[in-house]
Coordinates of C-alpha atoms in Angstrom, one line a residue:
Chain Q
M115 CA -27.2 25.0 16.0
T116 CA -29.0 21.7 16.2
E117 CA -27.3 18.3 17.0
L118 CA -27.9 17.1 13.6
R119 CA -26.4 20.1 11.9
R120 CA -23.5 19.8 13.9
T121 CA -23.2 16.3 13.1
L122 CA -23.4 16.9 9.5
A123 CA -20.8 19.7 9.6
R124 CA -18.5 17.4 11.4
Q125 CA -18.8 14.7 8.9
R126 CA -18.3 17.2 6.2
Y127 CA -15.1 18.3 7.9
L128 CA -13.9 14.7 8.1
L129 CA -14.8 14.1 4.5
D130 CA -13.0 17.4 3.3
Y131 CA -9.8 16.4 5.4
T132 CA -10.1 12.8 3.8
V133 CA -10.0 14.2 0.3
A134 CA -7.0 16.6 1.2
S135 CA -5.3 13.6 2.9
M136 CA -5.9 11.6 -0.3
S137 CA -4.6 14.3 -2.6
R138 CA -1.4 14.6 -0.5
R139 CA -0.7 10.9 -1.2
R140 CA -2.0 11.4 -4.6
T141 CA 0.6 8.9 -6.5
R142 CA 0.2 6.1 -4.1
N143 CA -3.7 6.3 -4.1
L144 CA -3.9 6.6 -7.7
G145 CA -1.7 3.6 -8.1
L146 CA -3.9 1.6 -5.8
L147 CA -7.0 3.0 -7.5
L148 CA -5.7 1.8 -10.8
V149 CA -4.9 -1.8 -9.8
Y150 CA -8.3 -2.0 -7.8
V151 CA -10.2 -0.9 -10.9
G152 CA -8.4 -3.5 -13.0
M153 CA -9.5 -6.2 -10.6
V154 CA -13.0 -5.1 -10.4
F155 CA -13.2 -4.8 -14.1
L156 CA -11.8 -8.2 -14.6
L157 CA -14.1 -9.9 -12.0
A158 CA -17.0 -7.9 -13.2
S159 CA -16.4 -8.6 -16.9
V160 CA -16.5 -12.3 -16.2
L161 CA -19.5 -12.0 -14.1
F162 CA -21.5 -10.1 -16.6
Y163 CA -20.4 -12.0 -19.5
S164 CA -21.4 -15.4 -18.1
S165 CA -24.4 -13.9 -16.8
A166 CA -25.4 -12.6 -20.0
L167 CA -24.4 -15.7 -21.8
K168 CA -26.6 -17.7 -19.6
H169 CA -29.5 -15.2 -20.2
E170 CA -28.9 -15.6 -23.8
A171 CA -29.0 -19.3 -23.5
G172 CA -32.2 -19.3 -21.6
L173 CA -33.9 -17.3 -24.2
L174 CA -32.7 -19.3 -26.8
L175 CA -33.7 -22.7 -25.1
A176 CA -37.1 -21.1 -24.4
E177 CA -37.8 -21.7 -28.1
A178 CA -36.4 -25.3 -27.9
P179 CA -38.6 -28.4 -27.7
D180 CA -39.5 -29.6 -24.2
I181 CA -37.9 -33.0 -24.9
V182 CA -35.6 -34.2 -27.7
V183 CA -35.6 -38.0 -28.0
Q184 CA -32.2 -39.3 -29.5
R185 CA -31.5 -42.8 -30.5
M186 CA -28.5 -44.3 -29.2
V187 CA -26.5 -47.2 -30.6
A188 CA -23.5 -48.6 -28.6
G189 CA -23.8 -45.4 -26.5
R190 CA -23.4 -43.1 -29.5
H191 CA -26.0 -40.8 -31.0
A192 CA -27.7 -42.6 -34.0
L193 CA -30.2 -41.6 -36.6
I194 CA -33.8 -42.2 -35.4
P195 CA -36.5 -43.9 -37.8
A196 CA -39.7 -42.4 -38.2
Q197 CA -41.6 -45.4 -36.6
H198 CA -40.2 -44.3 -33.3
A199 CA -42.1 -41.0 -33.7
E200 CA -45.3 -42.9 -34.1
S201 CA -44.8 -44.8 -30.9
L202 CA -44.4 -41.5 -29.2
R203 CA -47.5 -40.1 -30.2
G204 CA -49.7 -42.4 -28.4
I205 CA -48.1 -41.0 -25.0
R206 CA -50.4 -39.0 -22.8
G207 CA -49.4 -35.5 -22.4
V208 CA -47.5 -35.2 -25.7
R209 CA -48.9 -32.6 -28.0
V210 CA -46.6 -32.2 -30.9
V211 CA -44.1 -35.1 -32.2
E212 CA -41.7 -33.9 -34.9
G213 CA -38.7 -35.4 -36.4
R214 CA -35.8 -33.0 -37.1
L215 CA -32.9 -33.2 -39.4
W216 CA -29.8 -31.3 -38.6
G217 CA -26.1 -31.8 -38.7
Y218 CA -22.4 -30.3 -38.9
H219 CA -20.2 -29.5 -42.1
Y220 CA -16.9 -28.9 -41.9
D221 CA -15.8 -26.3 -44.5
P222 CA -12.1 -26.6 -45.2
A223 CA -12.2 -23.0 -46.9
V224 CA -12.9 -21.3 -43.7
R225 CA -11.8 -24.0 -41.4
A226 CA -15.1 -23.9 -39.7
N227 CA -18.0 -26.1 -38.8
Y228 CA -21.4 -25.0 -40.1
T229 CA -24.7 -26.0 -38.4
L230 CA -26.9 -27.4 -41.3
L231 CA -30.6 -27.6 -40.4
V232 CA -33.9 -28.2 -42.1
P233 CA -36.3 -25.7 -40.8
P234 CA -39.4 -27.2 -39.3
A235 CA -41.7 -25.5 -41.8
D236 CA -39.4 -26.8 -44.4
D237 CA -39.8 -23.6 -46.4
V238 CA -36.4 -23.4 -48.1
E239 CA -36.6 -24.0 -52.0
P240 CA -34.4 -27.1 -53.0
G241 CA -31.1 -25.8 -54.2
T242 CA -31.2 -22.6 -52.1
A243 CA -30.0 -22.1 -48.7
V244 CA -30.7 -19.2 -46.0
I245 CA -27.5 -18.7 -44.0
G246 CA -26.4 -17.2 -40.7
P247 CA -24.6 -13.6 -40.4
A248 CA -21.3 -15.1 -39.3
L249 CA -21.0 -17.6 -42.0
A250 CA -21.9 -14.8 -44.7
R251 CA -19.2 -12.9 -43.2
A252 CA -16.8 -15.7 -43.2
R253 CA -17.4 -16.7 -46.7
G254 CA -18.1 -13.2 -48.1
A255 CA -21.4 -14.4 -49.4
G256 CA -24.4 -12.3 -50.3
I257 CA -28.0 -13.1 -51.5
G258 CA -27.8 -14.6 -55.1
D259 CA -24.1 -16.1 -54.5
V260 CA -23.6 -19.9 -54.7
L261 CA -21.9 -21.9 -52.2
S262 CA -20.8 -25.5 -53.1
F263 CA -20.3 -28.3 -50.6
R264 CA -18.9 -31.8 -51.3
G265 CA -21.5 -34.5 -50.3
Q266 CA -21.1 -37.9 -48.8
D267 CA -20.8 -39.3 -52.1
G268 CA -18.0 -36.8 -53.2
T269 CA -20.3 -34.9 -55.7
L270 CA -20.6 -31.1 -55.3
H271 CA -23.9 -29.7 -53.9
P272 CA -24.5 -26.1 -55.1
F273 CA -26.6 -23.9 -52.9
R274 CA -27.8 -20.5 -54.1
I275 CA -28.2 -18.1 -51.0
A276 CA -31.8 -17.0 -50.9
A277 CA -31.6 -14.9 -47.7
I278 CA -29.2 -14.3 -44.8
L279 CA -30.6 -14.6 -41.2
P280 CA -30.9 -11.3 -39.5
Q281 CA -28.0 -10.1 -37.0
E282 CA -30.3 -9.8 -33.9
S283 CA -30.5 -13.5 -33.8
A284 CA -26.8 -14.0 -34.3
L285 CA -26.1 -15.8 -31.1
A286 CA -28.4 -18.7 -32.2
S287 CA -27.9 -18.3 -35.9
A288 CA -24.2 -17.4 -36.6
D289 CA -23.1 -20.4 -38.2
L290 CA -26.6 -21.8 -39.5
F291 CA -27.2 -23.1 -43.0
L292 CA -30.8 -23.7 -43.7
V293 CA -31.6 -26.0 -46.5
A294 CA -34.6 -28.1 -47.8
E295 CA -35.2 -31.6 -46.7
S296 CA -34.4 -33.2 -50.0
D297 CA -31.0 -31.3 -50.3
F298 CA -30.1 -32.4 -46.6
R299 CA -30.8 -36.1 -47.2
A300 CA -28.9 -35.8 -50.5
L301 CA -25.9 -34.3 -49.1
F302 CA -25.6 -36.6 -45.9
G303 CA -26.9 -39.7 -47.5
I304 CA -29.6 -40.0 -45.0
P305 CA -32.5 -42.2 -46.4
E306 CA -36.1 -41.1 -46.1
G307 CA -37.8 -42.1 -42.9
Q308 CA -34.8 -41.2 -40.8
Y309 CA -34.2 -38.4 -38.7
T310 CA -31.4 -36.8 -36.5
D311 CA -33.9 -36.6 -33.5
I312 CA -37.5 -36.3 -32.5
A313 CA -38.6 -33.0 -30.8
L314 CA -41.7 -33.2 -28.4
Q315 CA -44.0 -30.5 -27.4
I316 CA -45.3 -31.1 -23.6
P317 CA -47.9 -28.5 -22.6
N318 CA -47.7 -29.2 -19.0
P319 CA -44.2 -28.8 -17.6
R320 CA -44.9 -30.9 -14.6
E321 CA -45.5 -33.9 -16.9
E322 CA -42.1 -33.6 -18.6
R323 CA -40.4 -36.1 -16.3
T324 CA -43.3 -38.8 -16.4
V325 CA -43.3 -38.3 -20.2
A326 CA -39.4 -38.9 -20.4
E327 CA -39.8 -42.2 -18.4
K328 CA -42.6 -43.2 -20.7
V329 CA -40.4 -42.5 -23.7
L330 CA -37.8 -44.7 -22.3
E331 CA -40.4 -47.5 -21.5
A332 CA -41.7 -47.3 -25.2
L333 CA -38.3 -46.9 -26.9
P334 CA -35.5 -48.5 -24.7
D335 CA -32.7 -47.4 -27.3
S336 CA -33.4 -43.9 -26.9
R337 CA -32.3 -41.0 -24.7
P338 CA -34.9 -38.3 -24.0
I339 CA -33.3 -34.9 -23.0
L340 CA -35.3 -32.4 -21.2
R341 CA -35.0 -28.6 -21.8
A342 CA -34.3 -28.1 -18.2
E343 CA -31.5 -30.4 -18.3
M344 CA -30.0 -28.5 -21.4
L345 CA -30.4 -25.2 -19.4
R346 CA -28.5 -26.7 -16.5
T347 CA -25.9 -27.9 -18.8
Y348 CA -25.4 -24.5 -20.2
D349 CA -25.2 -22.9 -16.7
A350 CA -22.7 -25.5 -15.8
V351 CA -20.6 -24.8 -19.0
F352 CA -20.5 -21.2 -18.5
D353 CA -19.8 -21.5 -14.7
W354 CA -16.9 -23.8 -15.6
R355 CA -15.7 -21.3 -18.2
S356 CA -15.8 -18.5 -15.6
A357 CA -13.9 -20.6 -13.4
L358 CA -11.3 -21.2 -16.3
V359 CA -10.9 -17.5 -16.7
L360 CA -11.0 -16.7 -13.1
L361 CA -8.3 -19.4 -12.1
P362 CA -5.4 -17.7 -13.8
L363 CA -6.8 -14.3 -12.2
S364 CA -6.4 -15.9 -8.9
G365 CA -2.9 -15.0 -8.9
A366 CA -3.7 -11.4 -9.7
L367 CA -6.5 -11.6 -7.1
L368 CA -4.1 -12.7 -4.4
A369 CA -1.5 -10.1 -5.3
F370 CA -4.1 -7.4 -4.9
A371 CA -5.2 -8.9 -1.5
I372 CA -1.6 -8.7 -0.4
L373 CA -1.1 -5.3 -1.5
A374 CA -4.3 -4.0 0.0
W375 CA -3.3 -5.8 3.1
E376 CA 0.1 -4.4 3.2
K377 CA -1.2 -1.1 2.6
A378 CA -3.6 -1.3 5.0
S379 CA -2.1 -3.2 7.8
G380 CA 1.4 -1.6 7.5
L381 CA 0.7 2.1 8.4
S382 CA 3.5 4.3 7.5
A383 CA 5.5 6.0 10.0
D384 CA 3.9 9.2 8.5
E385 CA 0.4 7.9 8.9
R386 CA 1.0 6.8 12.5
R387 CA 2.4 10.2 13.1
E388 CA -0.5 11.9 11.8
I389 CA -3.0 9.8 13.6
G390 CA -1.1 10.7 16.9
I391 CA -1.2 14.5 16.1
L392 CA -4.9 14.3 15.2
K393 CA -5.6 12.5 18.5
A394 CA -3.2 15.0 20.5
V395 CA -5.2 17.7 19.2
G396 CA -8.5 16.5 20.2
W397 CA -9.9 14.2 17.6
E398 CA -11.7 11.1 19.1
T399 CA -11.0 7.4 18.1
G400 CA -14.4 7.4 16.2
D401 CA -13.5 10.7 14.3
I402 CA -10.1 9.0 13.0
L403 CA -12.0 5.9 12.1
S404 CA -14.6 7.8 10.4
M405 CA -12.0 9.7 8.5
K406 CA -10.4 6.4 7.4
F407 CA -13.6 4.9 6.6
W408 CA -14.2 7.9 4.2
E409 CA -10.9 7.3 2.6
G410 CA -11.3 3.6 2.3
G411 CA -14.9 3.9 1.3
L412 CA -13.9 6.6 -1.4
L413 CA -11.4 4.7 -2.9
S414 CA -13.2 1.4 -3.0
L415 CA -16.4 2.8 -4.0
L416 CA -14.7 4.6 -7.0
A417 CA -12.9 1.4 -7.9
F418 CA -16.1 -0.4 -7.9
L419 CA -17.9 2.0 -10.0
F420 CA -15.3 2.6 -12.5
G421 CA -14.4 -1.1 -12.6
T422 CA -18.0 -2.3 -13.0
A423 CA -18.8 0.7 -15.6
A424 CA -15.6 -0.2 -17.8
A425 CA -16.8 -4.1 -17.3
Y426 CA -20.2 -3.0 -18.7
W427 CA -18.9 -1.0 -21.5
H428 CA -16.5 -3.9 -22.2
V429 CA -19.1 -6.8 -22.3
F430 CA -22.2 -5.0 -23.4
G431 CA -20.7 -2.3 -25.8
L432 CA -17.5 -4.0 -27.1
S433 CA -18.7 -7.6 -27.0
A434 CA -16.1 -8.6 -24.5
P435 CA -13.2 -8.9 -26.9
L436 CA -10.9 -9.8 -23.9
L437 CA -13.1 -12.9 -22.7
A438 CA -14.9 -13.9 -25.9
P439 CA -12.4 -16.3 -27.1
V440 CA -12.4 -18.4 -23.9
M441 CA -16.0 -17.9 -22.6
Q442 CA -17.7 -18.0 -25.8
G443 CA -15.9 -20.7 -27.9
W444 CA -18.0 -23.6 -28.7
S445 CA -18.0 -22.8 -32.4
V446 CA -15.3 -21.6 -34.7
L447 CA -17.5 -19.1 -36.4
Y448 CA -17.9 -16.7 -33.5
P449 CA -21.3 -14.8 -33.9
D450 CA -20.7 -11.0 -34.3
F451 CA -23.4 -10.1 -31.7
R452 CA -23.9 -7.6 -28.8
L453 CA -25.3 -9.4 -25.7
T454 CA -28.4 -8.0 -24.3
P455 CA -27.5 -6.4 -20.7
A456 CA -28.5 -8.7 -18.2
I457 CA -27.1 -8.2 -14.7
D458 CA -27.7 -10.4 -11.8
A459 CA -28.2 -8.0 -9.0
T460 CA -27.4 -10.7 -6.5
Q461 CA -24.0 -11.3 -8.2
L462 CA -23.3 -7.6 -8.3
L463 CA -23.8 -7.5 -4.5
A464 CA -21.7 -10.6 -4.0
L465 CA -19.0 -8.7 -6.1
F466 CA -19.5 -5.6 -4.1
C467 CA -19.0 -7.6 -0.7
L468 CA -15.9 -9.3 -2.1
T469 CA -14.2 -6.2 -3.2
V470 CA -15.2 -3.4 -1.1
L471 CA -15.9 -4.8 2.3
P472 CA -12.5 -6.8 2.6
Y473 CA -10.6 -3.3 1.7
L474 CA -12.7 -1.5 4.2
A475 CA -12.0 -4.1 7.0
A476 CA -8.3 -4.3 5.9
T477 CA -8.1 -0.4 6.1
L478 CA -9.9 -0.2 9.3
V479 CA -8.3 -2.6 11.6
P480 CA -4.8 -1.5 11.9
V481 CA -6.2 2.3 12.1
W482 CA -8.4 1.3 15.0
R483 CA -5.4 -0.4 16.5
A484 CA -3.4 2.9 16.3
A485 CA -6.4 5.2 17.3
V486 CA -7.0 3.5 20.6
T487 CA -3.4 4.0 21.5
D488 CA -2.7 7.0 23.7
P489 CA -1.4 9.6 21.2
D490 CA 2.0 10.1 22.8
E491 CA 2.7 6.3 22.1
V492 CA 1.5 6.6 18.6
M493 CA 3.9 9.8 18.0
R494 CA 6.7 8.1 19.6
Chain T
M1425 CA -10.8 30.8 32.1
T1426 CA -8.3 29.4 34.7
A1427 CA -7.8 25.7 35.8
R1428 CA -5.8 24.2 38.6
V1429 CA -3.7 21.0 37.8
E1430 CA -2.5 18.8 40.5
L1431 CA -0.5 15.8 40.2
V1432 CA -0.3 13.3 43.2
G1433 CA 2.4 10.3 43.4
V1434 CA 2.6 10.4 39.4
R1435 CA 4.7 7.4 38.2
K1436 CA 5.3 6.7 34.5
I1437 CA 7.1 3.4 33.4
F1438 CA 7.8 2.9 30.0
N1439 CA 7.6 -1.1 28.7
E1440 CA 6.6 -2.2 32.3
G1441 CA 7.3 -5.8 33.1
Q1442 CA 10.0 -6.1 30.4
P1443 CA 13.7 -6.0 30.8
N1444 CA 13.9 -2.7 29.1
A1445 CA 11.4 -1.1 31.6
F1446 CA 12.2 2.4 32.0
R1447 CA 10.9 4.8 34.8
A1448 CA 10.5 8.1 33.3
I1449 CA 8.4 9.8 35.9
D1450 CA 9.1 8.7 39.5
G1451 CA 6.6 9.8 42.1
V1452 CA 6.0 13.7 41.3
D1453 CA 3.6 15.5 43.6
L1454 CA 3.1 19.0 42.0
S1455 CA 0.3 21.6 42.2
L1456 CA -0.1 24.3 39.4
P1457 CA -2.3 27.0 40.7
A1458 CA -5.0 28.3 38.2
G1459 CA -3.4 31.1 36.0
G1460 CA 0.3 32.0 35.8
V1461 CA 3.1 30.6 34.1
T1462 CA 5.3 27.4 35.2
V1463 CA 8.4 26.1 33.6
L1464 CA 9.4 22.4 33.9
A1465 CA 13.2 22.7 33.9
G1466 CA 15.9 20.0 34.0
P1467 CA 18.4 18.2 31.7
S1468 CA 17.4 16.1 28.7
G1469 CA 16.0 13.0 29.7
S1470 CA 14.8 14.4 33.2
G1471 CA 11.1 13.6 32.2
K1472 CA 9.9 17.0 31.3
T1473 CA 8.2 16.0 28.2
T1474 CA 6.5 12.9 29.8
L1475 CA 5.2 14.9 32.4
L1476 CA 3.6 17.4 30.1
T1477 CA 2.3 14.5 28.2
L1478 CA 0.4 13.3 31.3
I1479 CA -0.9 16.6 32.3
G1480 CA -2.0 17.3 28.8
C1481 CA -3.8 13.7 28.7
L1482 CA -1.6 12.6 25.7
A1483 CA -0.6 9.5 28.1
R1484 CA -1.9 7.9 31.1
P1485 CA 0.3 7.5 34.3
T1486 CA 1.3 4.2 35.6
E1487 CA 0.5 5.2 38.8
G1488 CA -0.9 8.2 40.8
R1489 CA -3.6 10.9 40.0
V1490 CA -3.7 14.0 37.7
R1491 CA -6.4 16.3 38.9
L1492 CA -8.0 19.2 37.0
D1493 CA -9.8 21.7 39.3
G1494 CA -10.0 18.7 41.8
R1495 CA -11.4 16.1 39.4
D1496 CA -9.4 13.0 39.0
I1497 CA -8.8 12.9 35.1
S1498 CA -6.1 10.3 34.8
G1499 CA -8.6 7.3 34.7
L1500 CA -11.2 8.8 32.5
P1501 CA -12.3 7.0 29.3
E1502 CA -10.7 7.8 26.0
P1503 CA -13.5 9.9 24.7
F1504 CA -13.6 12.0 27.8
L1505 CA -9.6 12.5 27.4
A1506 CA -10.1 13.3 23.9
A1507 CA -12.7 16.2 25.0
L1508 CA -10.2 17.6 27.4
R1509 CA -7.3 17.5 25.0
R1510 CA -9.6 19.4 22.5
Q1511 CA -11.0 22.0 25.0
T1512 CA -9.2 22.2 28.1
F1513 CA -5.6 21.7 26.9
G1514 CA -3.9 23.3 23.9
F1515 CA -0.5 21.5 23.4
V1516 CA 2.5 23.1 21.4
F1517 CA 4.9 20.3 20.5
Q1518 CA 8.7 20.6 20.5
R1519 CA 8.8 19.9 16.6
F1520 CA 5.4 21.6 16.4
N1521 CA 3.9 18.5 14.7
L1522 CA 2.0 20.6 11.8
I1523 CA 0.5 18.2 9.3
R1524 CA 2.4 18.5 5.9
G1525 CA 0.5 19.3 2.8
L1526 CA -2.2 21.3 4.6
T1527 CA -2.2 25.1 4.8
V1528 CA -1.4 27.1 7.8
L1529 CA -5.1 27.8 8.2
E1530 CA -6.1 24.3 7.6
N1531 CA -3.7 23.1 10.3
V1532 CA -5.0 25.8 12.9
M1533 CA -8.6 24.5 12.2
L1534 CA -8.1 20.9 12.7
P1535 CA -8.8 20.6 16.4
A1536 CA -12.1 22.3 15.9
Y1537 CA -13.5 19.8 13.2
P1538 CA -14.8 17.4 15.7
L1539 CA -16.9 20.1 17.2
G1540 CA -18.8 20.9 13.8
T1541 CA -18.3 24.5 14.3
P1542 CA -19.9 26.4 11.2
H1543 CA -17.2 26.8 8.5
R1544 CA -17.2 30.5 8.2
A1545 CA -17.1 31.1 11.9
L1546 CA -14.4 28.8 12.2
T1547 CA -12.4 30.2 9.4
R1548 CA -12.7 33.7 10.8
R1549 CA -11.6 32.8 14.4
A1550 CA -8.5 31.0 13.0
G1551 CA -7.8 34.0 10.9
A1552 CA -8.1 36.4 13.6
L1553 CA -5.8 34.1 15.8
L1554 CA -3.1 34.2 13.2
Q1555 CA -3.4 37.8 12.7
R1556 CA -2.9 38.4 16.4
L1557 CA 0.2 36.0 16.5
G1558 CA 1.4 38.1 13.4
V1559 CA 1.3 35.1 10.8
G1560 CA -2.1 36.0 9.1
H1561 CA -0.4 37.0 6.0
R1562 CA 0.7 33.1 5.8
A1563 CA -2.7 31.6 6.3
G1564 CA -2.9 30.1 2.7
A1565 CA 0.8 28.8 2.7
P1566 CA 1.5 25.1 2.9
V1567 CA 3.3 24.5 6.4
E1568 CA 6.3 23.2 4.8
S1569 CA 7.3 26.5 3.7
L1570 CA 7.3 28.2 7.0
S1571 CA 10.0 29.3 9.1
G1572 CA 10.7 28.1 12.5
G1573 CA 9.2 31.1 14.1
E1574 CA 6.1 30.9 11.9
A1575 CA 5.6 27.4 12.4
Q1576 CA 5.7 27.8 16.2
R1577 CA 3.2 30.6 15.7
T1578 CA 1.0 28.3 13.9
A1579 CA 1.2 25.6 16.3
I1580 CA 0.3 28.1 19.2
A1581 CA -2.7 29.4 17.0
R1582 CA -3.8 25.6 16.6
A1583 CA -3.4 25.0 20.3
L1584 CA -5.6 28.1 21.1
I1585 CA -8.4 27.6 18.4
N1586 CA -10.8 25.8 20.9
D1587 CA -9.8 28.5 23.5
P1588 CA -8.5 26.1 26.1
T1589 CA -7.7 27.1 29.8
V1590 CA -4.3 25.4 29.9
L1591 CA -1.6 25.9 27.3
I1592 CA 1.2 23.5 27.4
A1593 CA 4.4 24.2 25.4
D1594 CA 7.2 21.6 25.1
E1595 CA 10.6 23.2 24.8
P1596 CA 9.0 26.2 22.9
T1597 CA 12.3 27.9 22.3
A1598 CA 14.5 25.1 21.3
N1599 CA 14.1 25.9 17.7
L1600 CA 14.2 29.6 18.0
D1601 CA 16.7 32.5 18.0
T1602 CA 16.9 34.9 20.8
A1603 CA 14.8 37.4 18.9
L1604 CA 12.1 34.7 18.3
S1605 CA 12.4 33.4 21.7
L1606 CA 11.7 36.9 23.2
A1607 CA 8.7 37.3 20.8
F1608 CA 7.5 34.0 22.0
L1609 CA 7.8 35.0 25.7
E1610 CA 5.5 38.1 24.7
I1611 CA 2.9 36.0 23.5
V1612 CA 3.0 33.9 26.5
S1613 CA 2.8 37.1 28.5
G1614 CA -0.6 38.2 26.7
L1615 CA -1.9 34.7 27.3
R1616 CA -1.1 35.0 31.0
A1617 CA -2.8 38.2 31.0
E1618 CA -6.0 36.4 29.8
G1619 CA -5.9 34.3 32.7
R1620 CA -4.7 31.1 31.1
T1621 CA -2.7 28.5 32.9
L1622 CA 0.5 28.0 31.1
L1623 CA 3.1 25.2 31.6
L1624 CA 6.3 25.1 29.7
S1625 CA 9.1 22.8 29.6
S1626 CA 12.5 24.4 28.9
H1627 CA 16.3 24.1 29.7
D1628 CA 16.7 27.6 28.1
P1629 CA 18.0 30.1 30.6
L1630 CA 16.0 32.9 28.6
V1631 CA 12.7 31.1 29.4
R1632 CA 13.5 30.1 33.1
E1633 CA 14.5 33.7 34.1
A1634 CA 11.9 35.6 32.1
S1635 CA 9.9 38.0 34.2
V1636 CA 6.7 36.4 33.0
V1637 CA 7.4 33.1 34.6
D1638 CA 5.7 32.4 38.1
R1639 CA 7.2 29.3 39.0
V1640 CA 10.1 26.7 38.0
A1641 CA 9.9 23.3 39.0
E1642 CA 13.2 21.3 38.4
L1643 CA 13.3 17.7 37.3
R1644 CA 16.1 15.3 37.4
D1645 CA 15.7 11.5 36.8
G1646 CA 12.0 11.7 36.8
R1647 CA 11.8 13.4 40.2
L1648 CA 11.0 17.0 41.4
V1649 CA 14.3 18.2 42.8
A1650 CA 13.4 21.8 43.2
D1651 CA 10.3 24.1 43.1
R1652 CA 10.9 27.9 43.1
D1653 CA 9.2 31.1 42.8
P1654 CA 11.7 33.4 40.7
L1655 CA 9.8 36.6 41.4
A1656 CA 10.0 36.0 45.3
E1657 CA 13.6 35.0 44.9
S1658 CA 14.6 38.3 43.2
A1659 CA 12.5 40.3 45.7
Q1660 CA 14.8 38.8 48.4

């Protein structure tokens, strides 16, 4: 028999013994596995969800203007006059300058804010609206139905639903209400020649900062916002939300760590005796460590696999019902959407290292201490 | 098959340097010739079990040397001691120390796992040993269900699975009735006939006076107080 075959056979024996040993302590191991899976599930869910939301936000912002210019009055966002757009057209490096009209409308019927927006092409007929899927769902509205809003002057403005935005774009469009420019101005009382903000397209990304500086020079009362800054803000918001979820979980994490440590460090008298017997019949320290390594490895790998698989299904299959209210809530009308699976391999590796490796270490250290002691002493 | 074991000035102190230090073995010199059956006799607490564990490489002496075929084994690194426990010494514990939850066959095969012996060959060898010791029919039974005699035979089979040259048994008849004790002595006789060195600790007169025993070494308070050959004595 070659040395390799002997080594493989030896590892197989150790693995067989480990499985038998685990099944002998079935109740305890199942309990531990359950708690372990639960922890990995929660951590992985938060990780997957925030990662996927950041990914969605990135996709969303890929369509956003390179710079948005807002007018500030007394530190507050104010309407920006169309003349400001003319001043921006002269800045080198700016290709498109476009005034935008958008705002929020509170609907007491569903106690939710809608995002009202004039589409860039202004292709919505006056008196009609194109609405987002969540809004349609909340109001029970279909194509041809009429929704009326009370405007700034107290008059009712009826809108006939011309179309409902497709479900695929739900994250971006869930609470959208697209209207014609004339209707928007009438509803909110915004005079001609005034816009909510101005969008700039900059073909060369390296010029964005320079253009922003020139915008400030040309319009000292303005605030240019770069797309990269918005992306960073989204990241920060989702990271903050993740931390918000993880903070209460830290107690559970600590409890798990204590459980794992107690289980691992406090070898029971039975386990110590078993290690002593195995050593007495000729097992080496390395064999016992291998056996315990298999045991800890099997348990933690199973927990990692079940936990991450369940988290994947929870986040991408069920749209994270346990996390959505905390993690997603920037709007009252939650979009009914399924996140595109977006998993960061580095984060997954970090999760693996945080859950599997400490457990293995906590299992192996006390076993190693028992295994290097004389068998007679271990069994006493 | 045979092996000679020598002890020179062996001492074993537990909790050395502490107020509760206890001298279990106090300067024992003993030579066990290759082959034959030696019994370590003496009252409880005389150091019989400790001496067996020192010879069987389950513990290290605080002082002195244990030699196997002239080679000092008391200071060997742990992997070498494990190899000796696995292949040279077979140990039968007083309470058998079988692993609960495993079957008789699995318990017997345990010492051979680290050797990576092919499974079929190992199962066959373990089965043959159990047959020979009269417990072949219990091979698939969990060890918790064994009677005292069956558990002892299983422990003997486990000790013999790697074909050791020295078999050590600690108080082998302590948990057996007379009939089972006699059956055990028959097994000992068979192993002796194969040329193995057998070392038993016992304060059971049935064992000490058995015809199969070549030598009785008496311990008291960790010291060797008598060393006699019952056959020679009876001839006189």
